[in-house]
Coordinates of C-alpha atoms and ligand atoms in Angstrom, one line a residue:
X1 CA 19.6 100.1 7.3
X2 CA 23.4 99.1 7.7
X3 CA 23.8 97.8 3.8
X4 CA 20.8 99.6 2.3
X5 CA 23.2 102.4 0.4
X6 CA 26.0 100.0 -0.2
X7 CA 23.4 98.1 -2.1
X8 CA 22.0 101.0 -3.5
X9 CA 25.3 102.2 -4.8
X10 CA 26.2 98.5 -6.0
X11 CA 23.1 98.0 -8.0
X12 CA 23.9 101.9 -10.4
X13 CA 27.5 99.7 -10.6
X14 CA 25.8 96.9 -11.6
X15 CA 23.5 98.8 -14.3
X16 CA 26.3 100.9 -15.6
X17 CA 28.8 97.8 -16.3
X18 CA 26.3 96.5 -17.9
X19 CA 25.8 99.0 -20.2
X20 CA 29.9 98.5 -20.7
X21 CA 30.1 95.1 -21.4
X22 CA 26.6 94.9 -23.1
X23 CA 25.1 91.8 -21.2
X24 CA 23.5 92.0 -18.1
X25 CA 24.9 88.4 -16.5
X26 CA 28.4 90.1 -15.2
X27 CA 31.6 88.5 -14.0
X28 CA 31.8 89.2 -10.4
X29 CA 34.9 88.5 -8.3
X30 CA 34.3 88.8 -4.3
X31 CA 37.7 89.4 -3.0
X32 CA 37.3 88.3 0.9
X33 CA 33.7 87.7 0.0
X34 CA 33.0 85.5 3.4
X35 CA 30.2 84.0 3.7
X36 CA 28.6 85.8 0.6
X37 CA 26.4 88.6 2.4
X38 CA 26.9 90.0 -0.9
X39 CA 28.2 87.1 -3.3
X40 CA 24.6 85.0 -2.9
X41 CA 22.1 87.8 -3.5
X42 CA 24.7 89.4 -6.5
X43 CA 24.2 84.9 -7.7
X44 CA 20.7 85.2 -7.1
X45 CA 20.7 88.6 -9.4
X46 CA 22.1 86.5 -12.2
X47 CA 25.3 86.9 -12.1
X48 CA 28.5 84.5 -12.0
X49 CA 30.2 84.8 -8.8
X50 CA 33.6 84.3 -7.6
X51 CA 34.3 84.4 -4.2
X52 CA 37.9 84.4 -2.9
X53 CA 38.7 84.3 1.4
X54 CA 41.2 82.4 2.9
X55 CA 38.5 81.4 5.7
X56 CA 37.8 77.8 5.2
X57 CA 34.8 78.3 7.4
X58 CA 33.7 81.5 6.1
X59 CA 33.7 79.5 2.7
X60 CA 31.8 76.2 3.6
X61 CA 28.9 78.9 5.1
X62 CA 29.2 80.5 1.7
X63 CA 28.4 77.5 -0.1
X64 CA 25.2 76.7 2.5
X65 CA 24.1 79.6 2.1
X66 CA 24.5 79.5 -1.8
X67 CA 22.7 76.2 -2.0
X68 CA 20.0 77.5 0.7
X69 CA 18.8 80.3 -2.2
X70 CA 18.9 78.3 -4.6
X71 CA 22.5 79.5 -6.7
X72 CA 25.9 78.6 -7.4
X73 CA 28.9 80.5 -6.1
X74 CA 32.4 79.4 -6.7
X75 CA 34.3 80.0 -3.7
X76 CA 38.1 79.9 -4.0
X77 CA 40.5 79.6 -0.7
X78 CA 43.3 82.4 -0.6
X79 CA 44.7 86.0 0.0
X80 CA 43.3 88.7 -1.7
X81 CA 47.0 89.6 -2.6
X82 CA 47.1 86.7 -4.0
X83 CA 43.8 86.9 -6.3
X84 CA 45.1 86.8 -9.3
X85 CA 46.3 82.8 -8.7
X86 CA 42.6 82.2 -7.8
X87 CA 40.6 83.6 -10.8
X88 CA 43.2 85.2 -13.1
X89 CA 44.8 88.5 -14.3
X90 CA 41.8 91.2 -16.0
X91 CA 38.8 88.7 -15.9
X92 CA 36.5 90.4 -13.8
X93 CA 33.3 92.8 -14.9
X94 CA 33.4 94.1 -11.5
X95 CA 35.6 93.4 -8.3
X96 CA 34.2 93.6 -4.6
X97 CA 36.2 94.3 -2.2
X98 CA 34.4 95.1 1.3
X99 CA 35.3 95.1 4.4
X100 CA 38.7 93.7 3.9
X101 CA 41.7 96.2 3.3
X102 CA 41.8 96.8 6.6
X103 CA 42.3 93.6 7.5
X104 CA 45.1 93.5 5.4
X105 CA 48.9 93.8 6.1
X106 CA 49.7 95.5 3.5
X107 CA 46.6 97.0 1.7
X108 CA 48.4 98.7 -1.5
X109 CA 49.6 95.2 -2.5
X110 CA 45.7 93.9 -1.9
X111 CA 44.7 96.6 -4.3
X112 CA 47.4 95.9 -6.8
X113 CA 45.7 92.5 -7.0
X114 CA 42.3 93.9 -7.1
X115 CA 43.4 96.3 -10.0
X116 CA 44.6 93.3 -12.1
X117 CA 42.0 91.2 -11.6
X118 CA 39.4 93.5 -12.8
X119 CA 39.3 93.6 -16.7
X120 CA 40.6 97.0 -18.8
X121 CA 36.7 98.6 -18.6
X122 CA 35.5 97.2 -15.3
X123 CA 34.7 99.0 -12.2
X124 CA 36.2 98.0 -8.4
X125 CA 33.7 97.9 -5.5
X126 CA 35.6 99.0 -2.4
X127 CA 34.5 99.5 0.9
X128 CA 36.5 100.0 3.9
X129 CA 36.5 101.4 7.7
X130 CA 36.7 105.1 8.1
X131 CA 38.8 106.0 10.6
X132 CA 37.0 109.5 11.6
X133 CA 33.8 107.5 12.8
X134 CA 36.3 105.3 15.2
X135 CA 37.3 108.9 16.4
X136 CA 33.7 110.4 17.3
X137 CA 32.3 106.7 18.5
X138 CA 34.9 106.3 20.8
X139 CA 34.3 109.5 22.6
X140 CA 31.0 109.2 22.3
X141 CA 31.5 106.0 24.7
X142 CA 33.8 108.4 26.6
X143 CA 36.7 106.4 26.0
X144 CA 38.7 109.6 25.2
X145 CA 42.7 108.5 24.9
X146 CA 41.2 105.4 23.0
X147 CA 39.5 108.5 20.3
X148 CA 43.1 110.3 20.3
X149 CA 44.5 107.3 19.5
X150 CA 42.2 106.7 16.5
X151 CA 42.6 110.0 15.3
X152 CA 46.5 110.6 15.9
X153 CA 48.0 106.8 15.8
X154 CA 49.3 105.6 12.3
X155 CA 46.6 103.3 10.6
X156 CA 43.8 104.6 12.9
X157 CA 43.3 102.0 15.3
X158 CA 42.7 103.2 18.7
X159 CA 44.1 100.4 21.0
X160 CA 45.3 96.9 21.4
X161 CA 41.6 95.4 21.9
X162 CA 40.6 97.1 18.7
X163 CA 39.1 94.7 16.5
X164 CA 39.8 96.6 13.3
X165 CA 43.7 96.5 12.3
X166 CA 43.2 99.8 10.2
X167 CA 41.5 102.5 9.0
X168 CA 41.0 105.1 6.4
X169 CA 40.0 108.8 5.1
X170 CA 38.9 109.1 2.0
X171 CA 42.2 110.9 0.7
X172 CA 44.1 107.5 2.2
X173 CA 41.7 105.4 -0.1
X174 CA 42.1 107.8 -3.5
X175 CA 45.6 107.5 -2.6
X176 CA 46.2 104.1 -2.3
X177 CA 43.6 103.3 -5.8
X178 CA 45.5 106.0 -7.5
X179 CA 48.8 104.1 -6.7
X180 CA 47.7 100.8 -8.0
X181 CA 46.4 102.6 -11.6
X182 CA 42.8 103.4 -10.8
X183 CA 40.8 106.3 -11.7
X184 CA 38.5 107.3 -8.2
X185 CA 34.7 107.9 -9.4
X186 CA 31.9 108.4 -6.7
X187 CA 32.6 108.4 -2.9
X188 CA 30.1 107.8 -0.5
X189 CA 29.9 107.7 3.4
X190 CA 28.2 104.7 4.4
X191 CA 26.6 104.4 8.1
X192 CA 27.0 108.0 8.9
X193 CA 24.5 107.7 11.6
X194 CA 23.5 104.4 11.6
X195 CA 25.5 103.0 14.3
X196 CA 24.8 106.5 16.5
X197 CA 20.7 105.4 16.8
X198 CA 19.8 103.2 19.6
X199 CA 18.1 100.3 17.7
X200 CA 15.6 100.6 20.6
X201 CA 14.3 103.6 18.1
X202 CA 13.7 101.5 15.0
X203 CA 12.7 98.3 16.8
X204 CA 9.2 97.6 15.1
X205 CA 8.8 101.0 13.5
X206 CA 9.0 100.8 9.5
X207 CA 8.5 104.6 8.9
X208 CA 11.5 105.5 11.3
X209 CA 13.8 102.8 9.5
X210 CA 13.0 104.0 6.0
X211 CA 13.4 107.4 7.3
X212 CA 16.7 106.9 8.6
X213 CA 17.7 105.0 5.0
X214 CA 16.7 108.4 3.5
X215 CA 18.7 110.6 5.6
X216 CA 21.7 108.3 4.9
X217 CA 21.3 108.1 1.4
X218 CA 20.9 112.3 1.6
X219 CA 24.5 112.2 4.0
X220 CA 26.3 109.7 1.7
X221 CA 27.5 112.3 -0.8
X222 CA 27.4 115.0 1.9
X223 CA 30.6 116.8 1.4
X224 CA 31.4 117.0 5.1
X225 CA 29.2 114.2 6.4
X226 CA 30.5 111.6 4.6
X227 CA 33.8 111.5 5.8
X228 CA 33.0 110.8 9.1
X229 CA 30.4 107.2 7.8
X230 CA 31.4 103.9 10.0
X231 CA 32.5 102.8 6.2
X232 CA 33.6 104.1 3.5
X233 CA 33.0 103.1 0.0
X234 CA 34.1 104.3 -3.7
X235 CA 33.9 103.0 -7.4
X236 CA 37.0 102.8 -9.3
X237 CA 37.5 102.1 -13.0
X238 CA 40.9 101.1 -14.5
Ligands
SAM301 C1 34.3 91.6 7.8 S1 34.4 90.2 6.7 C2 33.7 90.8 5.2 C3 33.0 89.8 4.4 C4 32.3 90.3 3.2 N1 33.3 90.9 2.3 C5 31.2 91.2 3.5 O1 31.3 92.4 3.2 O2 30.2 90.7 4.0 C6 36.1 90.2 6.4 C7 36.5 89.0 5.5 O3 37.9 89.3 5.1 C8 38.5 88.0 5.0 N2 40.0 88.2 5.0 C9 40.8 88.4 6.1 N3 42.0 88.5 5.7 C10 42.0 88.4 4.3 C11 43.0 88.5 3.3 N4 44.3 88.7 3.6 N5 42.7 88.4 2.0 C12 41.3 88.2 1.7 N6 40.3 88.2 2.6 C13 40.7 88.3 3.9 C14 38.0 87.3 6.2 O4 38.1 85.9 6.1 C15 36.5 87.7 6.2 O5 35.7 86.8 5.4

């Protein structure tokens, strides 16, 4: 349920840049890739995959898991504003970059790597925390100074035990992509109600999981809807 869209969204990517670049086997660069929740089953799809995290740990996991199904992932220590040093400048089909800008210090120079390391007609994968769900969750838990402070507080983190450095609208994200050079395509919400189920509901029951991946595939490109997803994610092209 959590990745179901992403993967959805990732897999039209996929098929459209390989329409581009007339091959299916595609040049992917995972840019804070971690232990290759993505990376391996994008290897085990066929393609070859670069993975770049400066977590030593996260990257011996990566290559376990790699060898575990089976395929080869090149994992490379370092920064993603430093990517280009670990695979080059314009050499990637398609860059991932998920769940890491905002972890970042400073996420326009991230995404000024990201831009460069994708080649002229490739496409950028990014997905990133949306700062309106860290508004409604936390006063949903009734926690509501920790809410304001999401919603009011520069960068969008509600408080010092926050696990999440930063997060972002969707106008911060077109901003920041159309900064570095990058031309915004489709936006989607991801996890617009997701993490709002008790998992107590879809514990054992198939037809209420697949129901609930409908309903979030139907709110991704909800005009409203979207903007308030756990994550959000867009394609950009150069
Ligand atoms: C939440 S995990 C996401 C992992 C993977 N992208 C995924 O979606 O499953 C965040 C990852 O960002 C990495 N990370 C943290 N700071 C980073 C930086 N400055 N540059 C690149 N990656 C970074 C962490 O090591 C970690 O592997």
């Amino acid at each position: 349920v959590r990745t179901a869209v992403v993967w959805e969204i990732l897999r039209g990517v996929l098929a459209e840049q390989a329409g581009v670049c007339g091959r299916a086997e595609l040049d992917v660069v995972d840019a804070g890739g971690g232990t290759g929740g993505f990376a391996v089953p994008l290897a085990k799809l066929g393609h070859r995959v670069t993975v770049v995290d400066p977590s030593p740990d996260a990257l011996a996991s990566l290559e376990r898991r790699a060898a575990e199904a089976g395929v080869r992932v090149h994992g490379v220590q370092g920064d993603a504003d430093a990517l280009l040093d670990a695979v080059g400048t314009g050499v990637a089909d398609v860059v991932l970059c998920h769940s890491v800008l905002e972890y970042l210090d400073d996420p326009a120079a991230g995404l000024t790597a990201v831009a460069q390391a994708v080649r002229s007609d490739g496409a950028v994968s990014l997905l990133t925390a949306g700062r309106l769900a860290a508004v409604a969750h936390r006063a949903l838990a009734g926690h509501f100074d920790e809410a304001l402070r999401a919603l009011t507080e520069p960068g969008g983190s509600w408080g010092e035990r926050d696990p999440i450095p930063r997060r972002f609208t969707f106008e911060d994200v077109t901003a920041l992509l159309a900064g570095v050079g990058m031309r915004v395509g489709a936006a989607h919400g991801i996890r617009v109600f997701a993490d709002l189920v008790p998992g107590a509901l879809l514990d054992g029951e198939p037809c209420a999981r697949q129901a609930l991946i409908d309903l979030e595939l139907a709110a991704a490109t909800h005009p409203v809807l979207r903007d308030v997803a756990t994550q959000l994610h867009v394609v950009a092209r150069r």
